[in-house]
Amino acid sequence: MNLYAKFLRWRYERELDRQAPLVAEIYDKIVERVPSENILASLHGPISREITSILRALRYIPPLPPLKQPVVSVVIPHFNQHNYLREALRGIARQTSMPDEIIVVDDQSERFDEVQTICREFSAKLIRPEGKLYTGKAREAGAQAARGNIILMHDADDLSHPNRVEFTKNLFAKFPNAVHVNVGLVTFKTFSGYIRNFDWPEAKSRILGPNDISTRMKKIFTEQRFTISENKFRVRRGWYGAESDFGAHDGSVAFRKEVINQIHYSAFGNYIFTKWVDYEFNTMLFLAGMRSYQIDLPLIYYRQGSSTFISS
């Protein structure tokens, strides 16, 4: 890093330090559910573009009726991942508790006939929009088309641990107020088998609740560690969720279907605060709901070395 880049990083970090007390105050008001327009009107000092954009987009999620029976729809956005899609669907077919529906949203892949063949093999519903949607809106299209009351996101090149659907259903049943659930992940290049099987009592002991996640999120929010910029000195630092042994990404989340009407995935090129659409959606969903949970077990196997970005 040259001297000018070092200076820019130092100046950026200094700006964040100066803003930190005010940003922490804003975060506390979000936790208290102060209307975002009131927070914006009360600002008494300069604030970053990212925080301002979040406040303008933020709409709180009201209490949702308890689920009488969890109905899980797995949504898989797909773009030219033919080599991995069958493997992902095979992992879903081996769940200890089967999902009620699988939806593949094909975002203008080549060799579409092959995608059709794979989906028929696993009885997956296939959606192919007329035009290119890109990552976020492909996920949203699948969620909107789903008949389940729980949307479980899954990337086309990842693998789900056999307990993932079962534990997701159990968590929504145990915590009727939950709107959003993350599970832990591990990375792999060549799959050599799952770490081990788990049982629900162990999973219950590894659940992180809204207070746990909020403590971590306040640190990220105050330091603005979600910031992404073209400049190399402004990079994402830290993960969404709680401090844990496993990170999380959008292929590892599940949420109540109702929330997709209030918290939308950003369209390509029309972001709220970061080009990482999945990260942006998760952060907004947490802030809007404050009823997020995380099962801190490796229930998603995240493939490295594969081009998973539909927008590429």
mmCIF file of C-alpha atoms in Angstrom:
data_model
loop_
_atom_site.group_PDB
_atom_site.id
_atom_site.type_symbol
_atom_site.label_atom_id
_atom_site.label_comp_id
_atom_site.label_asym_id
_atom_site.label_seq_id
_atom_site.Cartn_x
_atom_site.Cartn_y
_atom_site.Cartn_z
ATOM 1 C CA MET A 1 0.000 0.000 0.000
ATOM 2 C CA ASN A 2 1.483 3.352 -1.055
ATOM 3 C CA LEU A 3 1.653 6.413 1.199
ATOM 4 C CA TYR A 4 -1.390 8.062 -0.366
ATOM 5 C CA ALA A 5 -3.504 4.946 0.156
ATOM 6 C CA LYS A 6 -2.306 4.767 3.748
ATOM 7 C CA PHE A 7 -3.322 8.400 4.236
ATOM 8 C CA LEU A 8 -6.782 7.748 2.779
ATOM 9 C CA ARG A 9 -7.269 4.755 5.058
ATOM 10 C CA TRP A 10 -6.153 6.792 8.091
ATOM 11 C CA ARG A 11 -8.523 9.627 7.168
ATOM 12 C CA TYR A 12 -11.408 7.206 6.641
ATOM 13 C CA GLU A 13 -10.822 5.496 9.980
ATOM 14 C CA ARG A 14 -10.617 8.886 11.689
ATOM 15 C CA GLU A 15 -13.948 9.932 10.184
ATOM 16 C CA LEU A 16 -15.548 6.737 11.488
ATOM 17 C CA ASP A 17 -14.148 7.393 14.979
ATOM 18 C CA ARG A 18 -15.601 10.910 14.962
ATOM 19 C CA GLN A 19 -19.014 9.648 13.891
ATOM 20 C CA ALA A 20 -19.099 6.675 16.256
ATOM 21 C CA PRO A 21 -20.954 8.312 19.197
ATOM 22 C CA LEU A 22 -23.708 9.659 16.944
ATOM 23 C CA VAL A 23 -24.007 6.394 15.007
ATOM 24 C CA ALA A 24 -24.278 4.458 18.290
ATOM 25 C CA GLU A 25 -27.083 6.804 19.315
ATOM 26 C CA ILE A 26 -28.839 6.154 15.986
ATOM 27 C CA TYR A 27 -28.505 2.410 16.494
ATOM 28 C CA ASP A 28 -30.047 2.622 19.975
ATOM 29 C CA LYS A 29 -32.988 4.528 18.510
ATOM 30 C CA ILE A 30 -33.476 1.793 15.895
ATOM 31 C CA VAL A 31 -33.521 -0.795 18.685
ATOM 32 C CA GLU A 32 -36.165 1.322 20.454
ATOM 33 C CA ARG A 33 -38.134 1.399 17.148
ATOM 34 C CA VAL A 34 -38.083 5.172 16.804
ATOM 35 C CA PRO A 35 -39.472 5.926 13.312
ATOM 36 C CA SER A 36 -36.577 6.306 10.894
ATOM 37 C CA GLU A 37 -37.920 9.608 9.556
ATOM 38 C CA ASN A 38 -37.816 10.982 13.109
ATOM 39 C CA ILE A 39 -34.233 9.812 13.494
ATOM 40 C CA LEU A 40 -33.270 11.531 10.252
ATOM 41 C CA ALA A 41 -34.968 14.746 11.359
ATOM 42 C CA SER A 42 -33.121 14.712 14.679
ATOM 43 C CA LEU A 43 -29.596 14.329 13.302
ATOM 44 C CA HIS A 44 -27.368 17.000 14.751
ATOM 45 C CA GLY A 45 -24.101 16.331 12.986
ATOM 46 C CA PRO A 46 -22.606 15.092 9.707
ATOM 47 C CA ILE A 47 -23.337 11.441 8.996
ATOM 48 C CA SER A 48 -22.155 9.067 6.295
ATOM 49 C CA ARG A 49 -24.001 8.263 3.105
ATOM 50 C CA GLU A 50 -24.373 4.617 4.203
ATOM 51 C CA ILE A 51 -26.165 5.440 7.454
ATOM 52 C CA THR A 52 -28.399 7.999 5.750
ATOM 53 C CA SER A 53 -29.350 5.479 3.041
ATOM 54 C CA ILE A 54 -30.181 2.823 5.636
ATOM 55 C CA LEU A 55 -32.468 5.187 7.539
ATOM 56 C CA ARG A 56 -34.269 6.242 4.365
ATOM 57 C CA ALA A 57 -34.899 2.609 3.374
ATOM 58 C CA LEU A 58 -35.709 1.230 6.838
ATOM 59 C CA ARG A 59 -39.282 0.072 7.513
ATOM 60 C CA TYR A 60 -39.874 -1.790 10.767
ATOM 61 C CA ILE A 61 -41.463 -5.227 10.589
ATOM 62 C CA PRO A 62 -44.510 -5.445 12.903
ATOM 63 C CA PRO A 63 -45.187 -8.546 15.042
ATOM 64 C CA LEU A 64 -46.164 -11.481 12.847
ATOM 65 C CA PRO A 65 -48.799 -14.093 13.710
ATOM 66 C CA PRO A 66 -47.257 -17.338 15.049
ATOM 67 C CA LEU A 67 -46.846 -20.083 12.495
ATOM 68 C CA LYS A 68 -49.470 -22.767 12.970
ATOM 69 C CA GLN A 69 -47.383 -25.113 10.862
ATOM 70 C CA PRO A 70 -44.028 -24.361 9.214
ATOM 71 C CA VAL A 71 -44.108 -24.860 5.441
ATOM 72 C CA VAL A 72 -40.626 -24.585 3.950
ATOM 73 C CA SER A 73 -39.889 -23.469 0.403
ATOM 74 C CA VAL A 74 -36.256 -23.779 -0.678
ATOM 75 C CA VAL A 75 -35.301 -21.083 -3.219
ATOM 76 C CA ILE A 76 -32.233 -21.601 -5.416
ATOM 77 C CA PRO A 77 -31.149 -18.820 -7.802
ATOM 78 C CA HIS A 78 -29.188 -20.323 -10.666
ATOM 79 C CA PHE A 79 -26.949 -19.037 -13.433
ATOM 80 C CA ASN A 80 -24.652 -21.388 -15.344
ATOM 81 C CA GLN A 81 -24.011 -23.625 -12.328
ATOM 82 C CA HIS A 82 -25.005 -26.805 -14.179
ATOM 83 C CA ASN A 83 -22.044 -28.727 -12.772
ATOM 84 C CA TYR A 84 -23.173 -28.136 -9.204
ATOM 85 C CA LEU A 85 -26.961 -27.770 -9.290
ATOM 86 C CA ARG A 86 -27.625 -31.526 -9.306
ATOM 87 C CA GLU A 87 -25.305 -31.962 -6.310
ATOM 88 C CA ALA A 88 -27.075 -29.184 -4.400
ATOM 89 C CA LEU A 89 -30.499 -30.728 -5.099
ATOM 90 C CA ARG A 90 -29.239 -34.152 -4.101
ATOM 91 C CA GLY A 91 -28.196 -32.712 -0.721
ATOM 92 C CA ILE A 92 -31.685 -31.275 -0.230
ATOM 93 C CA ALA A 93 -33.199 -34.649 -1.131
ATOM 94 C CA ARG A 94 -31.267 -36.222 1.756
ATOM 95 C CA GLN A 95 -32.650 -33.970 4.487
ATOM 96 C CA THR A 96 -33.855 -35.519 7.749
ATOM 97 C CA SER A 97 -36.998 -33.391 7.327
ATOM 98 C CA MET A 98 -37.928 -32.697 3.732
ATOM 99 C CA PRO A 99 -38.866 -29.212 2.533
ATOM 100 C CA ASP A 100 -42.381 -28.782 1.180
ATOM 101 C CA GLU A 101 -41.186 -27.195 -2.069
ATOM 102 C CA ILE A 102 -38.029 -26.505 -4.064
ATOM 103 C CA ILE A 103 -37.931 -23.566 -6.487
ATOM 104 C CA VAL A 104 -35.065 -22.994 -8.925
ATOM 105 C CA VAL A 105 -34.966 -19.500 -10.450
ATOM 106 C CA ASP A 106 -32.908 -19.722 -13.617
ATOM 107 C CA ASP A 107 -31.495 -16.312 -14.508
ATOM 108 C CA GLN A 108 -31.003 -16.769 -18.260
ATOM 109 C CA SER A 109 -28.515 -19.634 -18.099
ATOM 110 C CA GLU A 110 -27.027 -21.224 -21.161
ATOM 111 C CA ARG A 111 -28.008 -24.876 -21.790
ATOM 112 C CA PHE A 112 -31.453 -24.307 -20.305
ATOM 113 C CA ASP A 113 -32.580 -27.762 -21.452
ATOM 114 C CA GLU A 114 -30.040 -29.253 -19.051
ATOM 115 C CA VAL A 115 -31.439 -27.160 -16.190
ATOM 116 C CA GLN A 116 -34.932 -28.442 -17.030
ATOM 117 C CA THR A 117 -33.704 -32.050 -16.949
ATOM 118 C CA ILE A 118 -32.041 -31.593 -13.543
ATOM 119 C CA CYS A 119 -35.125 -29.934 -12.041
ATOM 120 C CA ARG A 120 -37.421 -32.703 -13.307
ATOM 121 C CA GLU A 121 -35.109 -35.284 -11.760
ATOM 122 C CA PHE A 122 -35.645 -33.757 -8.308
ATOM 123 C CA SER A 123 -39.256 -32.544 -8.766
ATOM 124 C CA ALA A 124 -38.133 -28.930 -8.370
ATOM 125 C CA LYS A 125 -40.317 -26.117 -9.656
ATOM 126 C CA LEU A 126 -38.443 -24.162 -12.324
ATOM 127 C CA ILE A 127 -38.933 -20.442 -12.953
ATOM 128 C CA ARG A 128 -37.231 -18.646 -15.827
ATOM 129 C CA PRO A 129 -38.021 -14.909 -15.932
ATOM 130 C CA GLU A 130 -38.247 -13.251 -19.324
ATOM 131 C CA GLY A 131 -35.335 -10.924 -18.617
ATOM 132 C CA LYS A 132 -32.150 -10.916 -16.569
ATOM 133 C CA LEU A 133 -32.836 -10.326 -12.851
ATOM 134 C CA TYR A 134 -29.386 -10.675 -11.281
ATOM 135 C CA THR A 135 -28.714 -12.056 -7.829
ATOM 136 C CA GLY A 136 -31.024 -10.177 -5.487
ATOM 137 C CA LYS A 137 -34.111 -9.951 -7.647
ATOM 138 C CA ALA A 138 -33.754 -13.616 -8.666
ATOM 139 C CA ARG A 139 -33.938 -14.540 -4.978
ATOM 140 C CA GLU A 140 -36.906 -12.229 -4.487
ATOM 141 C CA ALA A 141 -38.772 -13.699 -7.476
ATOM 142 C CA GLY A 142 -38.407 -17.157 -5.983
ATOM 143 C CA ALA A 143 -39.624 -15.970 -2.577
ATOM 144 C CA GLN A 144 -42.642 -14.244 -4.106
ATOM 145 C CA ALA A 145 -43.585 -17.377 -6.068
ATOM 146 C CA ALA A 146 -43.206 -19.708 -3.085
ATOM 147 C CA ARG A 147 -46.224 -21.199 -1.335
ATOM 148 C CA GLY A 148 -44.327 -21.812 1.914
ATOM 149 C CA ASN A 149 -44.456 -19.514 4.940
ATOM 150 C CA ILE A 150 -40.712 -20.003 5.496
ATOM 151 C CA ILE A 151 -38.290 -19.156 2.685
ATOM 152 C CA LEU A 152 -35.002 -21.035 2.915
ATOM 153 C CA MET A 153 -32.339 -19.622 0.589
ATOM 154 C CA HIS A 154 -29.815 -21.953 -0.995
ATOM 155 C CA ASP A 155 -27.036 -21.249 -3.480
ATOM 156 C CA ALA A 156 -26.801 -23.478 -6.529
ATOM 157 C CA ASP A 157 -23.231 -24.559 -5.816
ATOM 158 C CA ASP A 158 -23.500 -25.108 -2.052
ATOM 159 C CA LEU A 159 -24.490 -28.161 -0.027
ATOM 160 C CA SER A 160 -26.872 -28.278 2.935
ATOM 161 C CA HIS A 161 -26.127 -30.455 5.932
ATOM 162 C CA PRO A 162 -28.879 -33.132 6.288
ATOM 163 C CA ASN A 163 -30.162 -31.474 9.487
ATOM 164 C CA ARG A 164 -30.577 -27.984 8.061
ATOM 165 C CA VAL A 165 -34.284 -28.034 7.139
ATOM 166 C CA GLU A 166 -35.225 -29.926 10.306
ATOM 167 C CA PHE A 167 -33.429 -27.494 12.600
ATOM 168 C CA THR A 168 -34.788 -24.470 10.730
ATOM 169 C CA LYS A 169 -38.360 -25.715 11.184
ATOM 170 C CA ASN A 170 -37.683 -26.467 14.846
ATOM 171 C CA LEU A 171 -36.311 -23.004 15.505
ATOM 172 C CA PHE A 172 -39.326 -21.224 14.014
ATOM 173 C CA ALA A 173 -41.566 -23.492 16.097
ATOM 174 C CA LYS A 174 -39.562 -22.819 19.280
ATOM 175 C CA PHE A 175 -39.403 -19.035 18.742
ATOM 176 C CA PRO A 176 -42.734 -17.917 17.231
ATOM 177 C CA ASN A 177 -41.495 -14.301 17.101
ATOM 178 C CA ALA A 178 -38.572 -15.164 14.800
ATOM 179 C CA VAL A 179 -38.498 -13.528 11.383
ATOM 180 C CA HIS A 180 -34.979 -14.423 10.299
ATOM 181 C CA VAL A 181 -32.632 -17.366 10.898
ATOM 182 C CA ASN A 182 -29.011 -17.867 9.926
ATOM 183 C CA VAL A 183 -26.993 -21.069 10.172
ATOM 184 C CA GLY A 184 -23.238 -21.469 10.338
ATOM 185 C CA LEU A 185 -21.128 -22.477 7.376
ATOM 186 C CA VAL A 186 -17.868 -24.135 6.521
ATOM 187 C CA THR A 187 -16.006 -23.727 3.244
ATOM 188 C CA PHE A 188 -14.825 -26.466 0.898
ATOM 189 C CA LYS A 189 -13.340 -26.980 -2.544
ATOM 190 C CA THR A 190 -13.725 -30.740 -2.859
ATOM 191 C CA PHE A 191 -16.477 -32.253 -0.735
ATOM 192 C CA SER A 192 -15.224 -35.073 1.488
ATOM 193 C CA GLY A 193 -18.277 -35.637 3.690
ATOM 194 C CA TYR A 194 -20.138 -33.766 6.406
ATOM 195 C CA ILE A 195 -18.307 -33.067 9.651
ATOM 196 C CA ARG A 196 -20.807 -35.141 11.619
ATOM 197 C CA ASN A 197 -24.497 -35.431 12.388
ATOM 198 C CA PHE A 198 -26.129 -33.303 15.067
ATOM 199 C CA ASP A 199 -29.267 -33.618 17.152
ATOM 200 C CA TRP A 200 -31.795 -30.956 18.092
ATOM 201 C CA PRO A 201 -30.745 -30.708 21.799
ATOM 202 C CA GLU A 202 -27.221 -29.812 20.673
ATOM 203 C CA ALA A 203 -28.561 -27.326 18.129
ATOM 204 C CA LYS A 204 -30.718 -25.663 20.821
ATOM 205 C CA SER A 205 -27.592 -25.123 22.929
ATOM 206 C CA ARG A 206 -25.942 -23.325 19.977
ATOM 207 C CA ILE A 207 -28.721 -20.835 19.231
ATOM 208 C CA LEU A 208 -27.817 -17.161 19.330
ATOM 209 C CA GLY A 209 -30.768 -14.865 19.914
ATOM 210 C CA PRO A 210 -31.591 -11.258 19.010
ATOM 211 C CA ASN A 211 -29.684 -9.817 21.984
ATOM 212 C CA ASP A 212 -26.531 -11.766 21.110
ATOM 213 C CA ILE A 213 -26.693 -10.657 17.493
ATOM 214 C CA SER A 214 -27.599 -7.071 18.386
ATOM 215 C CA THR A 215 -24.458 -6.667 20.470
ATOM 216 C CA ARG A 216 -22.305 -7.694 17.539
ATOM 217 C CA MET A 217 -24.365 -5.707 15.057
ATOM 218 C CA LYS A 218 -24.015 -2.516 17.069
ATOM 219 C CA LYS A 219 -20.248 -2.799 16.764
ATOM 220 C CA ILE A 220 -20.491 -3.359 13.002
ATOM 221 C CA PHE A 221 -23.029 -0.540 12.631
ATOM 222 C CA THR A 222 -21.078 1.943 14.740
ATOM 223 C CA GLU A 223 -17.815 1.232 12.976
ATOM 224 C CA GLN A 224 -19.613 0.899 9.626
ATOM 225 C CA ARG A 225 -17.879 -2.343 8.888
ATOM 226 C CA PHE A 226 -20.503 -3.115 6.263
ATOM 227 C CA THR A 227 -19.054 -0.440 3.999
ATOM 228 C CA ILE A 228 -17.957 -1.581 0.541
ATOM 229 C CA SER A 229 -16.247 0.732 -1.893
ATOM 230 C CA GLU A 230 -14.197 0.499 -5.036
ATOM 231 C CA ASN A 231 -11.316 1.937 -3.027
ATOM 232 C CA LYS A 232 -9.074 -0.802 -1.674
ATOM 233 C CA PHE A 233 -8.841 0.803 1.746
ATOM 234 C CA ARG A 234 -12.625 0.543 2.213
ATOM 235 C CA VAL A 235 -13.353 -3.138 2.472
ATOM 236 C CA ARG A 236 -15.922 -5.157 4.341
ATOM 237 C CA ARG A 237 -14.653 -6.118 7.760
ATOM 238 C CA GLY A 238 -16.631 -8.498 9.924
ATOM 239 C CA TRP A 239 -19.649 -10.687 9.244
ATOM 240 C CA TYR A 240 -23.350 -10.201 9.584
ATOM 241 C CA GLY A 241 -24.578 -11.883 12.773
ATOM 242 C CA ALA A 242 -22.835 -12.700 16.008
ATOM 243 C CA GLU A 243 -19.177 -13.324 16.705
ATOM 244 C CA SER A 244 -18.894 -17.040 16.038
ATOM 245 C CA ASP A 245 -16.728 -19.829 14.686
ATOM 246 C CA PHE A 246 -18.670 -19.837 11.430
ATOM 247 C CA GLY A 247 -19.536 -17.011 9.074
ATOM 248 C CA ALA A 248 -22.865 -16.630 7.266
ATOM 249 C CA HIS A 249 -24.013 -15.565 3.805
ATOM 250 C CA ASP A 250 -27.328 -15.367 1.997
ATOM 251 C CA GLY A 251 -27.401 -19.008 0.989
ATOM 252 C CA SER A 252 -27.536 -19.816 4.697
ATOM 253 C CA VAL A 253 -30.605 -17.761 5.694
ATOM 254 C CA ALA A 254 -34.281 -18.490 6.127
ATOM 255 C CA PHE A 255 -37.021 -15.967 6.812
ATOM 256 C CA ARG A 256 -40.782 -15.565 7.100
ATOM 257 C CA LYS A 257 -42.260 -15.023 3.667
ATOM 258 C CA GLU A 258 -44.237 -11.949 4.792
ATOM 259 C CA VAL A 259 -41.078 -9.882 5.262
ATOM 260 C CA ILE A 260 -40.242 -9.875 1.548
ATOM 261 C CA ASN A 261 -43.040 -7.323 1.086
ATOM 262 C CA GLN A 262 -41.232 -4.858 3.366
ATOM 263 C CA ILE A 263 -37.539 -5.647 2.976
ATOM 264 C CA HIS A 264 -36.598 -6.075 -0.665
ATOM 265 C CA TYR A 265 -33.458 -7.304 -2.326
ATOM 266 C CA SER A 266 -31.805 -4.424 -4.127
ATOM 267 C CA ALA A 267 -31.835 -4.450 -7.910
ATOM 268 C CA PHE A 268 -28.509 -4.663 -9.720
ATOM 269 C CA GLY A 269 -26.844 -1.238 -9.599
ATOM 270 C CA ASN A 270 -29.462 0.196 -7.226
ATOM 271 C CA TYR A 271 -28.017 -0.534 -3.808
ATOM 272 C CA ILE A 272 -28.766 0.883 -0.379
ATOM 273 C CA PHE A 273 -25.269 0.856 1.077
ATOM 274 C CA THR A 274 -23.193 -1.955 -0.463
ATOM 275 C CA LYS A 275 -22.827 -3.860 -3.709
ATOM 276 C CA TRP A 276 -22.933 -7.104 -1.715
ATOM 277 C CA VAL A 277 -26.684 -7.529 -2.154
ATOM 278 C CA ASP A 278 -26.992 -10.535 0.159
ATOM 279 C CA TYR A 279 -25.120 -8.795 2.955
ATOM 280 C CA GLU A 280 -27.257 -5.700 2.485
ATOM 281 C CA PHE A 281 -30.505 -7.704 2.643
ATOM 282 C CA ASN A 282 -29.472 -9.529 5.805
ATOM 283 C CA THR A 283 -28.438 -6.344 7.563
ATOM 284 C CA MET A 284 -31.663 -4.547 6.647
ATOM 285 C CA LEU A 285 -33.743 -7.560 7.679
ATOM 286 C CA PHE A 286 -32.069 -7.640 11.079
ATOM 287 C CA LEU A 287 -32.513 -3.904 11.654
ATOM 288 C CA ALA A 288 -36.136 -3.978 10.504
ATOM 289 C CA GLY A 289 -37.101 -6.984 12.584
ATOM 290 C CA MET A 290 -34.720 -7.210 15.550
ATOM 291 C CA ARG A 291 -35.968 -10.788 15.795
ATOM 292 C CA SER A 292 -33.136 -12.691 14.144
ATOM 293 C CA TYR A 293 -31.583 -15.948 15.345
ATOM 294 C CA GLN A 294 -28.536 -17.961 14.419
ATOM 295 C CA ILE A 295 -27.901 -21.690 14.798
ATOM 296 C CA ASP A 296 -24.155 -21.709 15.325
ATOM 297 C CA LEU A 297 -23.485 -25.099 13.739
ATOM 298 C CA PRO A 298 -21.985 -25.774 10.275
ATOM 299 C CA LEU A 299 -25.190 -26.514 8.386
ATOM 300 C CA ILE A 300 -24.103 -25.005 5.055
ATOM 301 C CA TYR A 301 -21.069 -26.150 3.084
ATOM 302 C CA TYR A 302 -19.944 -23.168 1.041
ATOM 303 C CA ARG A 303 -18.069 -24.002 -2.145
ATOM 304 C CA GLN A 304 -14.969 -21.907 -2.785
ATOM 305 C CA GLY A 305 -13.438 -21.350 -6.185
ATOM 306 C CA SER A 306 -16.780 -21.212 -7.996
ATOM 307 C CA SER A 307 -18.323 -18.189 -9.691
ATOM 308 C CA THR A 308 -21.550 -17.890 -7.714
ATOM 309 C CA PHE A 309 -22.457 -14.309 -8.564
ATOM 310 C CA ILE A 310 -25.389 -14.226 -10.936
ATOM 311 C CA SER A 311 -24.518 -10.620 -11.687
ATOM 312 C CA SER A 312 -21.098 -11.510 -13.081
#
